[in-house]
Coordinates of C-alpha atoms and ligand atoms in Angstrom, one line a residue:
M1 CA -38.4 -22.6 -47.9
S2 CA -36.6 -22.2 -44.6
Y3 CA -37.2 -19.4 -42.2
V4 CA -35.6 -17.9 -39.1
L5 CA -37.8 -16.8 -36.2
V6 CA -36.3 -13.4 -35.1
L7 CA -37.2 -12.4 -31.6
N8 CA -36.8 -9.0 -30.0
S9 CA -37.9 -9.3 -26.4
G10 CA -38.4 -6.2 -24.4
S11 CA -39.5 -5.7 -20.8
S12 CA -43.2 -5.4 -21.7
S13 CA -43.3 -6.5 -25.3
I14 CA -42.1 -9.1 -27.7
K15 CA -41.5 -8.3 -31.4
F16 CA -41.2 -11.3 -33.7
Q17 CA -40.8 -12.0 -37.4
L18 CA -40.4 -15.1 -39.6
V19 CA -37.8 -14.1 -42.0
D20 CA -36.4 -15.8 -45.1
P21 CA -32.6 -15.2 -44.6
T22 CA -32.1 -15.1 -48.4
A23 CA -34.6 -12.3 -48.9
T24 CA -33.6 -8.7 -49.7
A25 CA -33.8 -5.8 -47.3
T26 CA -37.1 -4.5 -48.7
D27 CA -38.9 -7.9 -48.9
D28 CA -41.7 -8.4 -46.3
P29 CA -41.3 -11.1 -43.7
L30 CA -43.6 -14.1 -43.9
V31 CA -45.0 -13.1 -40.5
S32 CA -44.5 -10.1 -38.3
G33 CA -46.0 -9.7 -34.9
L34 CA -46.1 -8.0 -31.6
V35 CA -47.0 -9.1 -28.1
E36 CA -47.8 -5.9 -26.1
Q37 CA -48.3 -4.9 -22.5
V38 CA -46.9 -8.1 -21.0
G39 CA -47.6 -8.2 -17.3
E40 CA -50.5 -5.6 -17.5
P41 CA -54.2 -6.3 -17.3
S42 CA -54.9 -5.2 -20.9
G43 CA -52.5 -6.9 -23.4
A44 CA -52.7 -7.7 -27.1
I45 CA -51.1 -10.0 -29.6
T46 CA -51.0 -8.9 -33.2
I47 CA -49.7 -10.9 -36.2
K48 CA -49.5 -9.7 -39.8
V49 CA -49.5 -12.4 -42.5
G50 CA -49.8 -11.7 -46.2
G51 CA -51.2 -8.2 -45.7
E52 CA -53.8 -9.4 -43.2
K53 CA -53.6 -8.2 -39.6
V54 CA -55.1 -10.1 -36.8
T55 CA -55.2 -8.8 -33.2
E56 CA -56.2 -10.7 -30.2
E57 CA -56.8 -8.6 -27.0
L58 CA -56.2 -10.5 -23.8
E59 CA -54.2 -10.4 -20.6
V60 CA -50.6 -11.5 -21.2
P61 CA -49.3 -12.3 -17.7
D62 CA -45.7 -13.2 -18.8
H63 CA -43.4 -13.7 -21.8
S64 CA -43.9 -17.4 -21.8
F65 CA -47.7 -17.1 -22.1
G66 CA -47.4 -14.4 -24.8
L67 CA -45.0 -16.3 -27.0
K68 CA -47.0 -19.5 -26.7
R69 CA -50.2 -17.7 -27.7
A70 CA -48.4 -16.0 -30.6
F71 CA -47.2 -19.4 -31.8
D72 CA -50.8 -20.7 -31.6
L73 CA -52.0 -17.7 -33.6
M74 CA -49.4 -18.4 -36.2
D75 CA -50.5 -22.1 -36.3
D76 CA -54.1 -21.0 -36.8
H77 CA -52.9 -19.1 -39.9
Q78 CA -50.8 -22.1 -41.2
V79 CA -47.5 -20.2 -40.6
G80 CA -46.6 -21.7 -37.3
T81 CA -44.0 -24.2 -36.3
K82 CA -46.2 -27.1 -37.6
D83 CA -46.3 -25.7 -41.2
V84 CA -43.1 -23.7 -41.6
D85 CA -39.5 -25.0 -41.6
I86 CA -37.8 -22.9 -38.9
I87 CA -34.0 -23.4 -39.1
A88 CA -33.0 -21.1 -36.3
V89 CA -34.3 -18.7 -33.7
G90 CA -32.4 -15.4 -33.7
H91 CA -32.5 -13.3 -30.6
R92 CA -31.6 -9.6 -30.6
V93 CA -29.5 -9.0 -27.5
V94 CA -28.8 -5.3 -26.7
H95 CA -25.6 -5.6 -24.7
G96 CA -22.7 -8.0 -25.4
G97 CA -20.2 -6.0 -23.4
R98 CA -16.6 -6.9 -24.1
L99 CA -17.6 -10.6 -24.2
F100 CA -19.1 -10.9 -27.6
S101 CA -17.9 -9.7 -31.0
E102 CA -19.7 -12.4 -32.9
P103 CA -23.2 -14.0 -32.8
Q104 CA -23.3 -17.0 -30.4
L105 CA -25.1 -20.3 -30.4
I106 CA -27.0 -20.1 -27.1
E107 CA -26.1 -22.7 -24.6
D108 CA -26.6 -22.4 -20.8
Q109 CA -23.1 -20.9 -20.4
I110 CA -23.9 -18.1 -23.0
E111 CA -27.2 -17.4 -21.1
S112 CA -25.2 -16.9 -17.9
M113 CA -22.7 -14.6 -19.6
I114 CA -25.6 -12.5 -20.9
E115 CA -26.9 -12.4 -17.3
D116 CA -23.4 -11.2 -16.1
L117 CA -23.8 -8.2 -18.5
I118 CA -27.1 -7.0 -16.9
P119 CA -25.4 -4.2 -14.9
L120 CA -24.4 -2.7 -18.3
A121 CA -28.0 -2.8 -19.7
P122 CA -30.3 -3.2 -16.7
L123 CA -33.4 -2.5 -18.7
H124 CA -32.7 -4.5 -21.8
N125 CA -30.6 -7.6 -21.1
P126 CA -33.0 -9.1 -18.5
A127 CA -35.9 -8.8 -21.0
N128 CA -33.7 -10.3 -23.8
L129 CA -32.9 -13.2 -21.4
D130 CA -36.6 -13.8 -20.6
G131 CA -37.2 -14.1 -24.3
I132 CA -34.3 -16.5 -24.8
R133 CA -35.3 -18.8 -21.9
V134 CA -38.9 -19.0 -22.8
A135 CA -38.2 -19.6 -26.5
R136 CA -35.6 -22.3 -25.8
K137 CA -38.2 -24.1 -23.7
I138 CA -40.9 -23.9 -26.3
L139 CA -38.5 -24.8 -29.2
P140 CA -35.7 -26.9 -27.7
D141 CA -34.8 -28.7 -30.9
I142 CA -33.9 -25.6 -33.0
P143 CA -30.6 -23.8 -32.6
H144 CA -31.0 -20.4 -30.8
V145 CA -28.6 -17.7 -31.7
A146 CA -27.8 -14.4 -29.8
V147 CA -27.0 -11.4 -32.0
F148 CA -25.6 -8.5 -30.1
D149 CA -26.2 -4.9 -30.9
T150 CA -22.8 -3.9 -29.6
A151 CA -20.7 -6.7 -31.3
F152 CA -19.7 -4.7 -34.4
F153 CA -18.1 -2.1 -32.2
N154 CA -16.1 -4.5 -30.0
T155 CA -13.0 -3.8 -32.1
L156 CA -13.0 0.0 -31.7
P157 CA -9.4 1.2 -31.2
P158 CA -8.7 2.1 -27.5
A159 CA -8.4 5.8 -28.3
A160 CA -12.0 5.8 -29.5
A161 CA -13.4 3.2 -27.1
L162 CA -12.0 4.6 -23.8
Y163 CA -13.1 7.8 -22.1
A164 CA -10.8 10.3 -20.5
I165 CA -12.0 9.2 -17.1
N166 CA -10.1 7.8 -14.2
S167 CA -8.9 4.4 -15.4
E168 CA -9.3 2.7 -12.1
V169 CA -12.9 3.6 -11.9
A170 CA -13.4 2.9 -15.6
S171 CA -12.0 -0.6 -15.3
K172 CA -13.8 -1.5 -12.1
Y173 CA -17.2 -0.5 -13.6
D174 CA -16.6 -1.5 -17.2
I175 CA -16.9 2.1 -18.4
R176 CA -16.1 2.4 -22.1
R177 CA -17.8 3.1 -25.4
Y178 CA -19.7 0.0 -26.5
G179 CA -21.8 1.5 -29.3
F180 CA -25.2 0.3 -30.4
H181 CA -27.2 -0.3 -33.7
G182 CA -24.1 -2.4 -34.6
T183 CA -26.2 -4.9 -36.6
S184 CA -27.6 -2.1 -38.7
H185 CA -24.3 -0.3 -39.3
E186 CA -22.6 -3.6 -40.3
F187 CA -25.5 -4.7 -42.5
V188 CA -25.6 -1.4 -44.4
S189 CA -21.8 -0.9 -44.6
Q190 CA -21.3 -4.3 -46.1
Q191 CA -23.7 -3.4 -48.9
V192 CA -21.9 -0.2 -49.8
P193 CA -18.8 -1.6 -51.5
K194 CA -21.0 -3.9 -53.5
I195 CA -23.2 -1.1 -54.7
L196 CA -20.1 1.0 -55.6
D197 CA -18.2 -2.0 -57.0
R198 CA -15.3 -1.3 -54.6
D199 CA -13.0 -3.6 -52.6
P200 CA -14.5 -3.6 -49.1
E201 CA -10.9 -3.9 -47.8
H202 CA -10.2 -0.4 -49.3
T203 CA -13.4 1.4 -48.4
H204 CA -13.6 4.2 -45.8
Q205 CA -17.1 5.0 -44.9
I206 CA -19.5 6.9 -42.6
T207 CA -22.9 5.3 -41.9
L208 CA -25.7 7.3 -40.4
H209 CA -28.5 5.3 -38.8
L210 CA -31.2 7.9 -38.3
G211 CA -34.3 6.4 -36.8
N212 CA -36.1 7.3 -33.6
G213 CA -32.8 6.4 -32.0
A214 CA -29.8 7.6 -34.1
S215 CA -26.1 6.9 -34.3
A216 CA -23.2 7.4 -36.6
A217 CA -20.2 5.1 -37.3
A218 CA -16.8 5.6 -39.0
I219 CA -15.7 2.4 -40.7
R220 CA -12.3 1.8 -42.2
N221 CA -11.9 -1.2 -44.5
G222 CA -14.8 -3.1 -42.9
R223 CA -13.9 -2.4 -39.3
A224 CA -15.6 0.2 -37.1
I225 CA -13.1 2.8 -35.8
D226 CA -15.6 5.1 -34.0
T227 CA -19.3 5.4 -33.2
S228 CA -21.4 8.0 -31.6
M229 CA -23.3 6.0 -28.9
G230 CA -21.3 5.2 -25.8
L231 CA -21.7 3.2 -22.6
T232 CA -25.4 3.6 -23.2
P233 CA -27.5 4.5 -26.3
L234 CA -28.0 8.0 -24.8
A235 CA -24.8 9.4 -26.3
G236 CA -24.0 11.0 -29.6
L237 CA -26.5 12.5 -32.0
A238 CA -29.6 14.3 -30.9
M239 CA -32.5 11.8 -31.3
G240 CA -36.3 11.6 -31.3
T241 CA -36.5 11.7 -27.5
R242 CA -32.9 11.4 -26.3
T243 CA -30.5 14.2 -25.8
G244 CA -27.4 12.8 -27.4
D245 CA -24.2 14.3 -26.2
I246 CA -24.6 16.9 -23.4
D247 CA -22.2 18.3 -20.8
P248 CA -22.3 15.7 -18.0
G249 CA -22.2 18.7 -15.6
I250 CA -25.9 19.2 -16.5
I251 CA -26.7 16.1 -14.3
F252 CA -24.9 17.6 -11.3
H253 CA -26.6 20.9 -11.9
L254 CA -30.1 19.2 -12.0
V255 CA -29.4 17.2 -8.8
R256 CA -28.1 20.2 -6.9
Q257 CA -30.4 23.0 -8.3
A258 CA -33.6 21.1 -9.2
G259 CA -33.4 18.4 -6.6
M260 CA -34.1 15.8 -9.2
S261 CA -33.5 12.1 -8.6
I262 CA -31.3 9.9 -10.8
D263 CA -34.5 8.2 -12.1
D264 CA -36.1 11.6 -12.9
I265 CA -33.0 12.6 -14.8
D266 CA -32.8 9.3 -16.6
K267 CA -36.3 9.8 -17.8
L268 CA -35.7 13.4 -18.7
L269 CA -32.7 12.7 -20.8
N270 CA -33.9 9.5 -22.4
K271 CA -37.6 10.0 -22.9
Q272 CA -38.4 13.7 -22.6
S273 CA -35.6 15.4 -24.5
G274 CA -34.2 15.3 -28.1
V275 CA -36.4 16.6 -30.8
K276 CA -39.5 15.9 -28.7
G277 CA -38.2 17.8 -25.7
I278 CA -37.9 21.0 -27.8
A279 CA -40.6 20.6 -30.4
G280 CA -43.2 18.4 -28.6
V281 CA -43.1 15.8 -31.3
N282 CA -40.6 13.2 -32.3
D283 CA -41.9 11.9 -35.6
F284 CA -40.0 13.7 -38.4
R285 CA -43.1 13.8 -40.6
T286 CA -45.0 15.8 -37.9
L287 CA -42.0 17.9 -37.2
R288 CA -41.8 18.9 -40.8
E289 CA -45.5 19.8 -40.8
H290 CA -44.9 22.0 -37.8
I291 CA -41.9 23.7 -39.4
D292 CA -44.0 24.3 -42.5
K293 CA -46.6 26.0 -40.4
G294 CA -44.0 28.4 -38.9
D295 CA -43.5 26.7 -35.5
E296 CA -40.3 28.1 -34.2
D297 CA -39.7 25.4 -31.6
A298 CA -39.9 22.8 -34.4
W299 CA -37.4 24.8 -36.5
L300 CA -35.0 25.0 -33.5
A301 CA -35.2 21.3 -32.7
Y302 CA -34.5 20.5 -36.4
N303 CA -31.5 22.8 -36.5
I304 CA -30.0 21.4 -33.3
Y305 CA -30.5 17.9 -34.8
I306 CA -28.8 18.9 -38.1
H307 CA -26.0 20.7 -36.3
Q308 CA -25.2 17.7 -34.2
L309 CA -25.3 15.4 -37.2
R310 CA -22.9 17.7 -39.2
R311 CA -20.5 17.7 -36.2
F312 CA -20.2 13.9 -36.2
I313 CA -19.9 13.7 -40.0
G314 CA -17.1 16.3 -39.9
S315 CA -15.2 14.6 -37.0
Y316 CA -15.5 11.2 -38.7
M317 CA -14.1 12.6 -42.0
I318 CA -11.0 13.7 -40.1
A319 CA -10.8 10.4 -38.2
L320 CA -10.9 8.4 -41.4
G321 CA -8.6 10.7 -43.4
R322 CA -10.2 9.7 -46.6
V323 CA -13.9 9.1 -47.1
D324 CA -15.3 7.0 -50.0
A325 CA -19.0 6.9 -49.0
I326 CA -21.5 8.4 -46.6
T327 CA -24.7 6.4 -46.2
F328 CA -28.1 7.2 -44.8
T329 CA -30.3 4.6 -43.3
A330 CA -33.3 3.9 -40.9
G331 CA -36.7 5.7 -40.8
V332 CA -35.4 9.3 -41.1
G333 CA -32.3 8.6 -43.1
E334 CA -34.2 6.5 -45.7
N335 CA -37.1 8.9 -46.1
D336 CA -36.4 12.4 -45.1
T337 CA -35.0 14.2 -48.1
E338 CA -34.5 17.5 -46.2
V339 CA -32.4 15.9 -43.5
R340 CA -30.1 14.3 -46.0
Q341 CA -29.7 17.6 -48.0
D342 CA -29.2 19.7 -44.9
A343 CA -26.7 17.3 -43.3
L344 CA -24.5 17.5 -46.4
Y345 CA -25.2 21.1 -47.5
N346 CA -22.3 23.1 -48.9
L347 CA -19.6 20.4 -48.4
D348 CA -18.3 20.3 -52.0
M349 CA -14.9 21.6 -50.9
Y350 CA -14.7 18.3 -49.0
G351 CA -15.5 16.3 -52.1
I352 CA -19.2 15.8 -51.3
D353 CA -21.1 16.6 -54.5
F354 CA -24.7 16.1 -53.5
D355 CA -27.2 15.6 -56.3
K356 CA -30.5 17.4 -55.3
E357 CA -32.6 15.6 -58.0
R358 CA -31.3 12.2 -57.1
N359 CA -32.0 12.9 -53.5
L360 CA -35.6 13.6 -54.2
V361 CA -36.3 10.2 -55.9
R362 CA -38.5 8.0 -53.7
S363 CA -37.5 4.4 -53.7
D364 CA -37.1 1.3 -51.5
E365 CA -34.0 0.3 -53.3
P366 CA -30.4 1.1 -52.2
R367 CA -29.2 4.0 -54.3
V368 CA -26.4 6.6 -54.9
I369 CA -27.6 10.2 -54.5
S370 CA -24.3 12.0 -55.2
T371 CA -23.2 13.1 -58.7
D372 CA -21.3 10.6 -60.9
D373 CA -18.1 12.6 -60.4
S374 CA -18.5 13.2 -56.6
P375 CA -15.2 12.0 -54.9
V376 CA -17.3 11.0 -51.9
K377 CA -20.3 8.9 -52.8
V378 CA -23.5 9.5 -50.9
L379 CA -26.0 6.6 -50.6
V380 CA -29.3 5.7 -49.2
V381 CA -29.4 2.0 -48.1
P382 CA -32.5 0.6 -46.4
T383 CA -31.6 -1.2 -43.2
N384 CA -33.3 -4.4 -42.0
E385 CA -32.1 -5.5 -38.6
E386 CA -34.4 -8.5 -38.5
L387 CA -33.0 -9.8 -41.9
A388 CA -29.4 -9.2 -40.6
I389 CA -30.2 -11.2 -37.5
A390 CA -31.8 -13.9 -39.6
Q391 CA -28.8 -14.1 -41.9
K392 CA -26.3 -14.4 -39.0
S393 CA -28.5 -16.9 -37.1
A394 CA -28.9 -19.1 -40.2
E395 CA -25.1 -19.2 -40.5
V396 CA -24.5 -20.1 -36.9
A397 CA -27.3 -22.7 -37.0
A398 CA -25.7 -24.3 -40.1
Q399 CA -22.4 -24.5 -38.3
A400 CA -24.1 -26.1 -35.2
R401 CA -25.7 -28.7 -37.5
E402 CA -22.4 -29.4 -39.2
A403 CA -20.9 -30.0 -35.8
G404 CA -23.6 -32.5 -35.1
L405 CA -25.2 -30.4 -32.3
F406 CA -28.6 -30.3 -33.9
K407 CA -30.5 -32.4 -36.5
Ligands
LIG1 P1 -37.0 3.8 -37.1 O1 -36.6 4.0 -35.7 O2 -35.8 3.5 -38.0 O3 -38.2 2.9 -37.3 O4 -37.5 5.2 -37.6 C1 -38.7 5.8 -37.1 C2 -38.7 7.3 -37.4 O5 -38.5 7.5 -38.8 C3 -40.1 7.9 -37.2 O6 -40.2 8.3 -35.8 C4 -40.1 9.1 -38.1 O7 -39.4 10.2 -37.4 C5 -39.1 8.7 -39.2 N1 -39.8 8.5 -40.5 C6 -40.5 7.4 -41.0 N2 -41.0 7.7 -42.2 C7 -40.6 8.9 -42.5 C8 -40.9 9.8 -43.7 N3 -41.5 9.4 -44.7 N4 -40.3 11.0 -43.6 C9 -39.6 11.5 -42.6 N5 -39.4 10.7 -41.5 C10 -39.9 9.5 -41.5

């Protein structure tokens, strides 16, 4: 069997998986692992193989050390590069800017283009690049592929992609809606026509990626026409710890009245807001427990979350004109029956006939939760970004081999 090593390299962590690209969304990877607290005195490397979890606590001075040690651990468990046929390394890259609408075989020129995009994602792209450089050095004979979180939204029509902001400033500083979670929206939206036995070229859909981060997308005939995240992943839906859309005037107000710095405000809006900023917790299972105990803040946070979600669903129904399917995915979307029910409550006059019983069925499988006669189908489709990255990387690697670039 052949596997793709999927790497998601952050500033202080590296997540990795060995994924069979022919697997289904709910299959476990052969190996999953995490290198934590890179650059700090107390680090750890964990790998999970066949239900067994092994953790090694040690100082991880940099990404290179962490990845090498992770590979050693995998070798120790006979699932490393010596024992497993790795056909590609797929790198999750957060920002592809306007440069990338497709996954790319990584060569030096692609690395420097990702570097050029650092101003658009100053926290993420440098860490992604670290991972790419280190992994290319350790595994030079395997094709490395960059898969961009923004790529699926690179085709947004100008009216959806551009803000009503001074165009000179916008073009000088590359200000536009890029969108994120693109790999997940694409992965899920490609499954929907298959599940419904519809022609993807004639399917209008809304996908709702509701995890700790959350975003919505409107997709017409396979192509995204709008999405809720913007220049950064802070925009759109209220999320676990992020505000989602707020009046930008709030930032001026905080600078002038509270004397806050830009870094303070960045932290406030990204890490201390959203559901957590109101209810004190961001995991929806704990939020529900607090609601059930009568916690009013938890109830308010939940209602703000649902209100914002319904706003986006409504506006995308109008943008699409006709909607064939609305799909829930990611941690909250796949598991929280109340969120799904409240998001689509009382919308039968818009052709959404939600089936309460079907909604309550617990399953890992993709499924339809609207009635058989509902004009708009409602679905739950598990996402798997690592599998999506593995599939894309395997494809690009096969092309690179056909072109004689790799053995
Ligand atoms: P993700 O970012 O897709 O991994 O989603 C993570 C979030 O999903 C967690 O923070 C929880 O809020 C939520 N979640 C996971 N499992 C459940 C569940 N069984 N019920 C409700 N929410 C869940």
